[in-house]
Short mmCIF file of C-alpha atoms in Angstrom, two decimals:
data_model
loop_
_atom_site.label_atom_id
_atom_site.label_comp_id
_atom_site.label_asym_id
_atom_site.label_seq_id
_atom_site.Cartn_x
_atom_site.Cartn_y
_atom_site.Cartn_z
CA UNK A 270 -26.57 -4.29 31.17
CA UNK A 271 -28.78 -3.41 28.02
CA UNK A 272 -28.54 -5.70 25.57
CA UNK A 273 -26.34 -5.19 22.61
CA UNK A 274 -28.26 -5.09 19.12
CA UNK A 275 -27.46 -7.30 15.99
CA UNK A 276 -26.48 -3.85 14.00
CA UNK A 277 -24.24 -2.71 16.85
CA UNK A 278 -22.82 -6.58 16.77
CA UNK A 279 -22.52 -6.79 13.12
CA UNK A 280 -20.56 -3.19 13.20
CA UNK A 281 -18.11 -4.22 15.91
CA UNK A 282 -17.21 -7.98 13.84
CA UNK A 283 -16.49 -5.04 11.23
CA UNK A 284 -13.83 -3.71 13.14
CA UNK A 285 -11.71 -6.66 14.03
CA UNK A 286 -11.23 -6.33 9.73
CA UNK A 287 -10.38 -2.24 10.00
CA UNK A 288 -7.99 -2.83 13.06
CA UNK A 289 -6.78 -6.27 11.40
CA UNK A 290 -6.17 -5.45 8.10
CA UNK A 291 -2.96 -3.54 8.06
CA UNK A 292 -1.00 -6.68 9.34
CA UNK A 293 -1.47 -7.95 5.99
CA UNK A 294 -1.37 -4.49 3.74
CA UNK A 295 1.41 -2.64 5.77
CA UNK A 296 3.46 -5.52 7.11
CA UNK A 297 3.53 -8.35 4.69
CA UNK A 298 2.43 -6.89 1.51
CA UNK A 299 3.05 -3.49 1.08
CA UNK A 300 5.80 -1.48 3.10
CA UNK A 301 7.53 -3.99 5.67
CA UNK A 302 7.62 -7.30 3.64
CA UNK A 303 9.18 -4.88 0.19
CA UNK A 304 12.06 -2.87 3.11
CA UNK A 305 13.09 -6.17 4.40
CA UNK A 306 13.83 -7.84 0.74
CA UNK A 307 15.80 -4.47 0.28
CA UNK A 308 17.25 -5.26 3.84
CA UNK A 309 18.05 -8.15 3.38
CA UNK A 310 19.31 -7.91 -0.21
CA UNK A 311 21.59 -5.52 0.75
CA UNK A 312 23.26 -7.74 3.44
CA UNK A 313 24.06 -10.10 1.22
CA UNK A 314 25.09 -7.71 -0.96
CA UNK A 315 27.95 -6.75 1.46
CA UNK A 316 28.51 -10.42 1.81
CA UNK A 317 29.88 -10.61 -1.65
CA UNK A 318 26.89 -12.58 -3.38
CA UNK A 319 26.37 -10.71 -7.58
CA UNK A 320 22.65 -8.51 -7.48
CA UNK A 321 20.93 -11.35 -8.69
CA UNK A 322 22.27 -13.70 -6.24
CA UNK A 323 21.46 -11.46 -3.59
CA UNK A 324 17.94 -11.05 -4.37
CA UNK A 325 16.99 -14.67 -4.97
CA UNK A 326 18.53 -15.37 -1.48
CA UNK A 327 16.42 -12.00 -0.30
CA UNK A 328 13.49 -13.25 -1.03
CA UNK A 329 14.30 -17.10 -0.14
CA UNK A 330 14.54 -16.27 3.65
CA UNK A 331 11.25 -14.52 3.00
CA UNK A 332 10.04 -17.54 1.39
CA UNK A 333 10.97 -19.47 4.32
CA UNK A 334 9.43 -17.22 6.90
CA UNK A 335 6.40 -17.64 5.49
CA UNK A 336 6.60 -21.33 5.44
CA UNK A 337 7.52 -22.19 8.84
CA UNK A 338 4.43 -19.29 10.25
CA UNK A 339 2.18 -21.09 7.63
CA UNK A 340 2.67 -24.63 9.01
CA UNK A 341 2.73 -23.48 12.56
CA UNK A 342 -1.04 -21.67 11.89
CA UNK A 343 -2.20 -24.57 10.19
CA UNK A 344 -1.32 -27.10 12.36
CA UNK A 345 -2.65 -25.04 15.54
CA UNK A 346 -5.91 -23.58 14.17
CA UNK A 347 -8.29 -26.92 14.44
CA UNK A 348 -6.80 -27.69 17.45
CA UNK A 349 -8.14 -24.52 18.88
CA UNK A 350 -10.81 -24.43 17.18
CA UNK A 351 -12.07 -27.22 18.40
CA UNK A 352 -10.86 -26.09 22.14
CA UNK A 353 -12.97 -22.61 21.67
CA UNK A 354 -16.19 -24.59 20.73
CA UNK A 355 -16.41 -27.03 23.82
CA UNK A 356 -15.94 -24.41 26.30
CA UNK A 357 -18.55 -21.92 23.87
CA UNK A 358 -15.75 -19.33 24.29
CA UNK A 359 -13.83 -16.93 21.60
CA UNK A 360 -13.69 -13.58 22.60
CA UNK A 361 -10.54 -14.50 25.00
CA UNK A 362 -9.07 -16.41 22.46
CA UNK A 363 -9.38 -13.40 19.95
CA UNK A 364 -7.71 -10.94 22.97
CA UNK A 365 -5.23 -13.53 23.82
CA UNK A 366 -4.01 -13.30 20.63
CA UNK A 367 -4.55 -9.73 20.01
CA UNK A 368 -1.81 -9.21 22.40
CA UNK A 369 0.24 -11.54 20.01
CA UNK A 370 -0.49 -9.07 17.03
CA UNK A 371 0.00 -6.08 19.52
CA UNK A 372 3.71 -7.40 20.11
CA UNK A 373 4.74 -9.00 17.29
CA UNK A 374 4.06 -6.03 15.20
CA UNK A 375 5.54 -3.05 17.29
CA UNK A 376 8.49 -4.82 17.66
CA UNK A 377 9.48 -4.77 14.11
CA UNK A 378 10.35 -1.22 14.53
CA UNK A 379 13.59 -2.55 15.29
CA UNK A 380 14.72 -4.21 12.16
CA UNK A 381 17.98 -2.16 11.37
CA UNK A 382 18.53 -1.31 7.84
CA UNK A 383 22.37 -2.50 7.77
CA UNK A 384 20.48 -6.07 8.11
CA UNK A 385 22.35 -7.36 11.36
CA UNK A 386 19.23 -8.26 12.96
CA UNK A 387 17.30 -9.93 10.25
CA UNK A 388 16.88 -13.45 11.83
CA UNK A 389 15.62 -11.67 15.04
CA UNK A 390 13.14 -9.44 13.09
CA UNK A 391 11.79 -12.19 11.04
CA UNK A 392 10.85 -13.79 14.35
CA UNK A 393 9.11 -11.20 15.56
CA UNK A 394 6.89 -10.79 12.36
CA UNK A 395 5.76 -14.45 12.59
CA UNK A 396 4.83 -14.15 15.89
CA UNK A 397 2.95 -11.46 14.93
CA UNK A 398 1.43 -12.94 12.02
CA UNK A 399 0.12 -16.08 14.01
CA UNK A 400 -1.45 -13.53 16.69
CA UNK A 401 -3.16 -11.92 13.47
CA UNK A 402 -4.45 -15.39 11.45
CA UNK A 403 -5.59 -17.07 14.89
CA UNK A 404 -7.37 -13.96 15.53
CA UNK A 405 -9.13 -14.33 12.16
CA UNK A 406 -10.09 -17.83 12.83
CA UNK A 407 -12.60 -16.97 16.24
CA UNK A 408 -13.70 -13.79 14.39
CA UNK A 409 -14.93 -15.69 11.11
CA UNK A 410 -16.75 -18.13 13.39
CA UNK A 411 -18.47 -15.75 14.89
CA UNK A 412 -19.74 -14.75 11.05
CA UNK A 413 -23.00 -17.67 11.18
CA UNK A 414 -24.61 -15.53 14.08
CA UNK A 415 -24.53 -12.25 12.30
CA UNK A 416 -27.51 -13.52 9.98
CA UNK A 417 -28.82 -16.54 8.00
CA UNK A 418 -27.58 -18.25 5.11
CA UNK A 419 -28.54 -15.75 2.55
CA UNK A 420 -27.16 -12.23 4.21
CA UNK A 421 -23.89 -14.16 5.21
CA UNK A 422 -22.41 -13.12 2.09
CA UNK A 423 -23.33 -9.55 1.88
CA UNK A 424 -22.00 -9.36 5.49
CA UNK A 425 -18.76 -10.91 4.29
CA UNK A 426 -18.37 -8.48 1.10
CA UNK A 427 -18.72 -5.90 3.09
CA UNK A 428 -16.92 -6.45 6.38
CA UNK A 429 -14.04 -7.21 3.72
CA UNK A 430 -14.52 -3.85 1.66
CA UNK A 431 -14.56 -2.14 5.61
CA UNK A 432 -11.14 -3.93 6.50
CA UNK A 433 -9.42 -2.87 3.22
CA UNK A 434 -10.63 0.48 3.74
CA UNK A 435 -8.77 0.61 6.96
CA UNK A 436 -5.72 -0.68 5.30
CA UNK A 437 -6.39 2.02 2.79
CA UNK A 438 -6.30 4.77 5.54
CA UNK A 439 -3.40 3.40 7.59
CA UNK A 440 -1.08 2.96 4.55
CA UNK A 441 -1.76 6.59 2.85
CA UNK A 442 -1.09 8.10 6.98
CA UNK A 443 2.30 5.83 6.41
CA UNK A 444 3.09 7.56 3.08
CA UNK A 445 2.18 10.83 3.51
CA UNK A 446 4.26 11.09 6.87
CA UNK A 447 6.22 8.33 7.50
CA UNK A 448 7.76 6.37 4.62
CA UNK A 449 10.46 8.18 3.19
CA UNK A 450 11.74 7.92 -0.23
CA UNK A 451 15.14 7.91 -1.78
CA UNK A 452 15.65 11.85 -1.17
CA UNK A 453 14.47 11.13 2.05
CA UNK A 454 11.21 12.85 2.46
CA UNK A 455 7.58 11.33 2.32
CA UNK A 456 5.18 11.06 -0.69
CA UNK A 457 4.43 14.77 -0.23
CA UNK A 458 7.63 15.97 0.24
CA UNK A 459 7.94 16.53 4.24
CA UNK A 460 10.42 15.24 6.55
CA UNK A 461 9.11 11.98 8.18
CA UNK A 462 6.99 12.72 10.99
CA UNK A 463 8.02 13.03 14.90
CA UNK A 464 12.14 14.16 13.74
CA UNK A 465 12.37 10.33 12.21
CA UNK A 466 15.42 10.12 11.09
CA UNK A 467 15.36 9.18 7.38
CA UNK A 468 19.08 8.07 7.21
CA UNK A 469 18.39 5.35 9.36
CA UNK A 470 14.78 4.46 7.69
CA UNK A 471 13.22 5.55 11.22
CA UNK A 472 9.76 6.54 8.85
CA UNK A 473 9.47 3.02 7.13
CA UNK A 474 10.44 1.63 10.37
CA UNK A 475 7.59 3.05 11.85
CA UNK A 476 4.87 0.97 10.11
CA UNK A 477 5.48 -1.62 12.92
CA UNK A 478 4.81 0.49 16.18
CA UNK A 479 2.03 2.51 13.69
CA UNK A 480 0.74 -1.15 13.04
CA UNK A 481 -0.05 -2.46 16.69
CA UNK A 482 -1.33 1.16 17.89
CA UNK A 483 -3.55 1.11 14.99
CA UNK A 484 -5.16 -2.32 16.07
CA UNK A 485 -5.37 -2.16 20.06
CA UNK A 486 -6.89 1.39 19.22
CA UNK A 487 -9.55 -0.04 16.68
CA UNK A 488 -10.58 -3.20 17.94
CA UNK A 489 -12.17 -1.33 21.35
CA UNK A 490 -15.64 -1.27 19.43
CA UNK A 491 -14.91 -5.38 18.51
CA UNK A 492 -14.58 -5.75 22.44
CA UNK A 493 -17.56 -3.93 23.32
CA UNK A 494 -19.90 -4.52 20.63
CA UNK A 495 -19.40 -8.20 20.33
CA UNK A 496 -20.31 -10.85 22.78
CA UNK A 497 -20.11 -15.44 22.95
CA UNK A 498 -23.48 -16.78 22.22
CA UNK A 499 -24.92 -18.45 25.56
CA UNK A 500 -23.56 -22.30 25.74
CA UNK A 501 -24.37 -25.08 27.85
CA UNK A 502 -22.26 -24.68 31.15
CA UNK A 503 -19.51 -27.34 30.40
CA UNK A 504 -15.87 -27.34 31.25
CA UNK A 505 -13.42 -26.70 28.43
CA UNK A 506 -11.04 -29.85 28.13
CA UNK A 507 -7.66 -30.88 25.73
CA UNK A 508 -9.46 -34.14 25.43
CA UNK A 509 -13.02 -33.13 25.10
CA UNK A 510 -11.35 -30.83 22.35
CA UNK A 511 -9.54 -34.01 20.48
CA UNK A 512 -12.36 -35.89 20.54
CA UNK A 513 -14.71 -33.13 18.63
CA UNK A 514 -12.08 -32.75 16.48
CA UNK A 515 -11.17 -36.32 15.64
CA UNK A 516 -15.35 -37.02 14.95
CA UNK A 517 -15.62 -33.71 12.23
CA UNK A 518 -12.27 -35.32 10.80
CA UNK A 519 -13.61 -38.86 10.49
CA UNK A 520 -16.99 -37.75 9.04
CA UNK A 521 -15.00 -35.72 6.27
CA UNK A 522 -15.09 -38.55 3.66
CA UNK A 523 -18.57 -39.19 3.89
CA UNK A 524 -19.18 -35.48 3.03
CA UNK A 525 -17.24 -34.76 -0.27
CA UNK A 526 -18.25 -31.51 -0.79
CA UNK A 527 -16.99 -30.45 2.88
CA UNK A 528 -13.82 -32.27 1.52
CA UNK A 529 -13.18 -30.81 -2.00
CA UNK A 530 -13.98 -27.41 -0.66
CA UNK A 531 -10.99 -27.74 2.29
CA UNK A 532 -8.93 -28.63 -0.33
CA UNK A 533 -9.85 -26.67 -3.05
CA UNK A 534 -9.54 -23.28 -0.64
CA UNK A 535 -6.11 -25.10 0.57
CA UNK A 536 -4.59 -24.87 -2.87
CA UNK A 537 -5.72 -21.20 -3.86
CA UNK A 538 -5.95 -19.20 -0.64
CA UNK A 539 -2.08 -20.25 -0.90
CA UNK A 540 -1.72 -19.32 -4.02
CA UNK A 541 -3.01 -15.74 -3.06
CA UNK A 542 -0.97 -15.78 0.00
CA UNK A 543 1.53 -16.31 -2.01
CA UNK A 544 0.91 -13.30 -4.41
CA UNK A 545 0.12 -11.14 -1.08
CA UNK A 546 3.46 -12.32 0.11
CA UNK A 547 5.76 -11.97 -2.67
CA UNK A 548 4.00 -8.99 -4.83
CA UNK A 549 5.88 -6.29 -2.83
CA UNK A 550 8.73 -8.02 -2.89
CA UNK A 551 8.07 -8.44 -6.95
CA UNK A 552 8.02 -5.05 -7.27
CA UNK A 553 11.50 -4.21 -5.45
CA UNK A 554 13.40 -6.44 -6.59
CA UNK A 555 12.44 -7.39 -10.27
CA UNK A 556 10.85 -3.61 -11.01
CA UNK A 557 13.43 -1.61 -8.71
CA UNK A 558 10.61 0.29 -7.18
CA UNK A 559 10.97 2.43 -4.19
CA UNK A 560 8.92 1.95 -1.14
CA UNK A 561 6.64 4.94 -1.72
CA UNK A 562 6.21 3.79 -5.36
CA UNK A 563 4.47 0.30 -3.50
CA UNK A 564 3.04 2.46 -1.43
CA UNK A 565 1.15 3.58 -4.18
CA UNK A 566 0.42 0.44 -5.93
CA UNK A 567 -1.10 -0.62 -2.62
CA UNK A 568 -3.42 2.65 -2.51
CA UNK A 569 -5.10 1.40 -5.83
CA UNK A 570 -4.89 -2.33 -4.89
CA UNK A 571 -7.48 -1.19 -1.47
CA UNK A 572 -9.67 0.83 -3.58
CA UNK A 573 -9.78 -1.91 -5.56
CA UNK A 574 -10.45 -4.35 -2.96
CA UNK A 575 -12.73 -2.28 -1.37
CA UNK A 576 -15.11 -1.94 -4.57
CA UNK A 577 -14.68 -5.43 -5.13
CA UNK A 578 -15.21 -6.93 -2.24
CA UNK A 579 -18.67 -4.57 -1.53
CA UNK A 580 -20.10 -5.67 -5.35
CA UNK A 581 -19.01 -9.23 -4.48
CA UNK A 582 -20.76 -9.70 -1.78
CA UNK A 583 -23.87 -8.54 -3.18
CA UNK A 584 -23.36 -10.80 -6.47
CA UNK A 585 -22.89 -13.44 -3.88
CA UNK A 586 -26.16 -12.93 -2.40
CA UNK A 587 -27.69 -12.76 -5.57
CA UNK A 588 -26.16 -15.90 -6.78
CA UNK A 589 -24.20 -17.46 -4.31
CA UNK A 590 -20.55 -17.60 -3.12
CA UNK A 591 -19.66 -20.59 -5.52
CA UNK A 592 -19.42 -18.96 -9.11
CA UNK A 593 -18.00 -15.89 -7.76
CA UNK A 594 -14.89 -17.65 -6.82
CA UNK A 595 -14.27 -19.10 -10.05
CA UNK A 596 -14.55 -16.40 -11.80
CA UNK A 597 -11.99 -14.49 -9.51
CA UNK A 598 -9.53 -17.34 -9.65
CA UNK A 599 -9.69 -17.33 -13.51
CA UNK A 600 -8.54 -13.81 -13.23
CA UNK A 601 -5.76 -14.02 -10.96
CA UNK A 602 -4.61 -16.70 -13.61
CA UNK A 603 -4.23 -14.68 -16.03
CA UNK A 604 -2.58 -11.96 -13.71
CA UNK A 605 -0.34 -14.24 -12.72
CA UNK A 606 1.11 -15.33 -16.51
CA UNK A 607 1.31 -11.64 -17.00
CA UNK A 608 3.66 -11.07 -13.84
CA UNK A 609 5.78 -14.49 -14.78
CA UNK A 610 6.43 -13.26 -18.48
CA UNK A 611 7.12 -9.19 -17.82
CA UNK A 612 10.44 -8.08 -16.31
CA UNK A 613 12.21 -4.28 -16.30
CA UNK A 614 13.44 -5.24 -20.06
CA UNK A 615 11.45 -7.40 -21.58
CA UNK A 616 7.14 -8.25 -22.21
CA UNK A 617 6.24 -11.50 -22.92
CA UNK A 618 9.64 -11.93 -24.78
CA UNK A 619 9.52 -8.65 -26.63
CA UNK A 620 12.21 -6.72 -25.75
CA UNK A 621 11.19 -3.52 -24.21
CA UNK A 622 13.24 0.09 -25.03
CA UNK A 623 15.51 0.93 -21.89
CA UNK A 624 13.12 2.96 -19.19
CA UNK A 625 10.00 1.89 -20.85
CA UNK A 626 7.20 2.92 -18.22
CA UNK A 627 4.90 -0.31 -19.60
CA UNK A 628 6.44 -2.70 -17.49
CA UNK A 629 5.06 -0.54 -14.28
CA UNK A 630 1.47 0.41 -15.98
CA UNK A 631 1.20 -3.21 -16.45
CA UNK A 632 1.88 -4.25 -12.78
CA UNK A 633 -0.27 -1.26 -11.72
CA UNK A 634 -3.34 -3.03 -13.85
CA UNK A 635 -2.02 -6.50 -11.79
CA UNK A 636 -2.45 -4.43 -8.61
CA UNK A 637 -6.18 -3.37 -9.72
CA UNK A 638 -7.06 -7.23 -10.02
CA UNK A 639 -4.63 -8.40 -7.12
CA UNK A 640 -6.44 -6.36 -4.95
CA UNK A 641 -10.05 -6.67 -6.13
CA UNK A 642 -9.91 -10.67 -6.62
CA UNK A 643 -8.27 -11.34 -3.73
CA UNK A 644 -11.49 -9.38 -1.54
CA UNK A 645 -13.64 -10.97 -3.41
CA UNK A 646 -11.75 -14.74 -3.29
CA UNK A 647 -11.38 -14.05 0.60
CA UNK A 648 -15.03 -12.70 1.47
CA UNK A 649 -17.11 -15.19 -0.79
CA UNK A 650 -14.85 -18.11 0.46
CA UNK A 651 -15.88 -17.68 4.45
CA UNK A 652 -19.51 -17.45 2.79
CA UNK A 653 -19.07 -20.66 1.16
CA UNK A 654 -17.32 -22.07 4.27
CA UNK A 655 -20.47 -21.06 6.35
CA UNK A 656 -22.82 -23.02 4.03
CA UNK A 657 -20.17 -26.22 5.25
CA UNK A 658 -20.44 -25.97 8.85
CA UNK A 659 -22.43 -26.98 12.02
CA UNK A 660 -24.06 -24.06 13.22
CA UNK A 661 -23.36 -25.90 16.86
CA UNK A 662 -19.48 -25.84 16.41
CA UNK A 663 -18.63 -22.97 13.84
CA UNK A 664 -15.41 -22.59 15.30
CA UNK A 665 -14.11 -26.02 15.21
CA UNK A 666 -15.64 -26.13 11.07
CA UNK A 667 -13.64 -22.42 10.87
CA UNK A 668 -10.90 -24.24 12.63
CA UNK A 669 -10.99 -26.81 9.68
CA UNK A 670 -10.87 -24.01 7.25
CA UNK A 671 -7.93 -22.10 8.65
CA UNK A 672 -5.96 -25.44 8.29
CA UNK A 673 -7.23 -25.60 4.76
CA UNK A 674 -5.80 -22.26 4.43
CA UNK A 675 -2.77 -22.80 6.57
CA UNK A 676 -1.77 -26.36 6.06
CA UNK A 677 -0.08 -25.83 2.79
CA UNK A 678 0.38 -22.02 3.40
CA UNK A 679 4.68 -23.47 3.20
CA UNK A 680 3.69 -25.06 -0.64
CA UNK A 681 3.34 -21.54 -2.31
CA UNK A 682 6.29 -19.42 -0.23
CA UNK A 683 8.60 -22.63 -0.68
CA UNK A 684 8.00 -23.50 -3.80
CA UNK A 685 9.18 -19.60 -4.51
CA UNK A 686 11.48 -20.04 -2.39
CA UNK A 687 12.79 -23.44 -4.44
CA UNK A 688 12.34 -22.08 -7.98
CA UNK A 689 13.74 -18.82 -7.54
CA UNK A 690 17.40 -20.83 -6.00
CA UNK A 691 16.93 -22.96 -9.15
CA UNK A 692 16.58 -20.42 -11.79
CA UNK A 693 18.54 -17.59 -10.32
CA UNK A 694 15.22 -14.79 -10.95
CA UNK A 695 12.65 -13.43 -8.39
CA UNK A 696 10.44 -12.94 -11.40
CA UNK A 697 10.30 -16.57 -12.14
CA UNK A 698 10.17 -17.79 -9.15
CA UNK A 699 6.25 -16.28 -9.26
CA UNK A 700 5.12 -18.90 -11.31
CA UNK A 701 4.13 -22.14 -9.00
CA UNK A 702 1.01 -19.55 -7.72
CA UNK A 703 -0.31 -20.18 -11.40
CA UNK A 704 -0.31 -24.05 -10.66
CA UNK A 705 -1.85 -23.89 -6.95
CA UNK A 706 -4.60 -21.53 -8.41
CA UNK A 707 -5.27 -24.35 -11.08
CA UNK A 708 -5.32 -26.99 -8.75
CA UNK A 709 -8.23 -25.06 -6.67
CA UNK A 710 -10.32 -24.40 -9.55
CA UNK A 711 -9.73 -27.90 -10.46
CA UNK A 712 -11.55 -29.40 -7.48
CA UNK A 713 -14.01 -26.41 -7.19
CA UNK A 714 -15.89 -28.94 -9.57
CA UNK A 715 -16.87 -30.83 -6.52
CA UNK A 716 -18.14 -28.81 -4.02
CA UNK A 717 -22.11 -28.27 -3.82
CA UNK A 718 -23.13 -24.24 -4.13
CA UNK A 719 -25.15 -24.61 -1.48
CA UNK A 720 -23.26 -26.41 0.99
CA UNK A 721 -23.39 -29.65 2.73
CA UNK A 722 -24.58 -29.52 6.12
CA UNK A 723 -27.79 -31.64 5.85
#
């Protein structure tokens, strides 16, 4: 078998982001995570709650979906971690899980828009969603053996900018021919594709099946294109796995760097989970926007994330992955307070005239830096992470990081979910992301920009 070459391996790690990345920009962000929190409001509608009611307990159950799928990924991921690196193995794990993905996702095409089958549909998108973040895991610790310290980050930046253009292409397909709109045709006025019955939301419906076809067909190049480095012929054990992991635990306090960064990322990778998670729902339940109107939000949001995450990558080769995320983090700050203190009626306490258009140019500017500071968070963070770890046992280090991400990935979705019961508004319920952000950037100040591993 000729041997594969570092482009054509470099390429296919591109293409777990293309296929991946419409998990998180069609399903939770951008056209499934918005129709269930009109779902769902709707049922409880009909269940005699006021509008207001109704949405706060909309996006509540949301809010505790994404808790109980965060805890269960960050519990799991050093576990496995660790298992992948003492038997040297990750490409199973990453098709093992693919089928997770595959399944999880095309089954959401069932989620019934008189909202009888919520509970059902909600598990099926977290199993889903732990197929796609366990994925992630293997495929980021595969990132050390694309190139050395210095082109990690450009590799990152742009295997980021190639994932969001994927989710760019899949969600315009989904809005030019799915997705239908109020009247009940697409963005560009056809009837949704394949005789999709509108009525019953057949054409939003479709982003789940459209989801897993999408990845099984797109991650072929992954499978051929990318292979396991050799490893020592060793047998893969639960308590050889415990034991690596327990060591890397117990050596974390003598490495504060390794330490402040976990929990630094653990604070704002939730926060932007959080703003993934709930920004959608944001914009259909405190804006009123339609689906396709998202739809569109999300088109600028990827072109934004694409740009970003390309030009961050290469300012994080220039000067490493370190300043760049503090600069992003300041910005999604301040996007943040902007979000908190707008609603349909009202800017920053000014009272707005009835239909005003500012409060949707506004969230439209949000969507710009959403998008583009969240690449740039994501793709310098794994760079950062890869200045951290062991180049022996990426995996198990990755492992580490997905908990960091993970771990707390309930704080941000219940603390939405808890502030949004207590206030009675989806809008203010936003604002513990602003705190999580601050806490990151907070102990940021400890971690070395170059790393720890000596």
């Amino acid at each position: 078998m000729a041997e594969i070459s570092v482009r054509k391996r470099i390429w296919g790690w591109f293409f777990f982001d293309w296929a991946s990345q419409p998990y998180h920009t069609l399903l939770v962000t951008f056209i499934f995570g918005p129709y269930f929190a009109g779902v769902a409001a709707q049922h409880y509608l009909s269940q005699g709650l006021s509008e207001a009611a109704a949405n706060a307990s909309a996006q509540s159950v949301w809010a505790l979906c994404l808790t109980v799928t965060g805890l269960i990924i960050g519990l799991g991921a050093p576990l496995m971690g660790a298992l992948a690196d003492s038997s040297g193995k990750r490409v199973p794990w990453v098709f093992g899980f693919s089928c997770m993905y595959v399944i999880g996702a095309g089954a959401l095409w069932f989620t019934l828009p008189d909202g009888s089958n919520i509970w059902l549909m909600l598990i099926a998108f977290g199993f889903g969603f732990i197929g796609a973040e366990y994925a992630l895991i293997f495929t980021n610790s595969q990132l050390p053996g694309l190139g050395t310290d210095e082109e990690i980050g450009s590799i990152s930046g742009s295997g980021f900018a190639f994932g969001y253009a994927g989710g760019f292409v899949a969600l315009a397909i989904l809005l030019l021919f799915f997705a239908e709109q109020g009247n009940g045709k697409t963005l560009i006025g056809l009837d949704p594709a394949f005789g999709l019955n509108p009525a019953l939301k057949e054409g939003t419906r479709a982003v789940g099946p459209i989801t897993a076809l999408w990845y099984a067909v797109f991650m072929i190049p992954y499978f051929l294109w990318v292979r396991d480095d050799p490893q020592p012929t060793s047998k893969a054990g639960f308590s050889t796995a415990i034991s690596m992991l327990r060591a890397l635990i117990k050596s974390l306090w003598k490495r504060l760097s390794l330490s402040a960064y976990l929990g630094s990322s653990m604070f704002y990778r939730d926060a932007l989970n959080g703003l993934y998670g709930f920004g959608g729902v944001y914009a259909t339940l405190v804006l009123n926007w339609e689906i396709t109107q998202i739809g569109i939000f999300g088109i600028v949001a990827l072109i934004s994330s694409v740009i970003f995450s390309w030009a961050g990558g290469k300012v994080d080769h220039r000067i490493g992955p370190k300043p760049v995320i503090v600069a992003a983090i300041w910005v999604l700050i301040a996007v943040c307070v902007v979000i908190v203190f707008m609603s349909r009626d009202q800017f920053f306490g000014l009272p707005l005239a009835e239909g005003s258009n500012l409060p949707d140019l506004v969230f439209f500017g949000c969507g710009v830096l959403i998008g583009g500071m969240g690449g740039v968070v994501q793709s310098a963070s794994r760079s950062l992470m890869v200045r951290h770890s062991d180049p022996t046992s990426p995996t198990e280090y990755f492992g580490l990081y997905g908990l960091s991400g993970r771990a707390t990935a309930f704080i941000a979705p219940s603390l939405i979910g808890v502030v949004t019961a207590a206030t009675g508004s989806a809008r203010i319920g936003i604002s513990p992301v602003i705190a999580l952000f601050a806490l990151g950037l907070f102990l940021l100040i400890w971690v070395k920009p170059d790393g720890d591993r000596s």
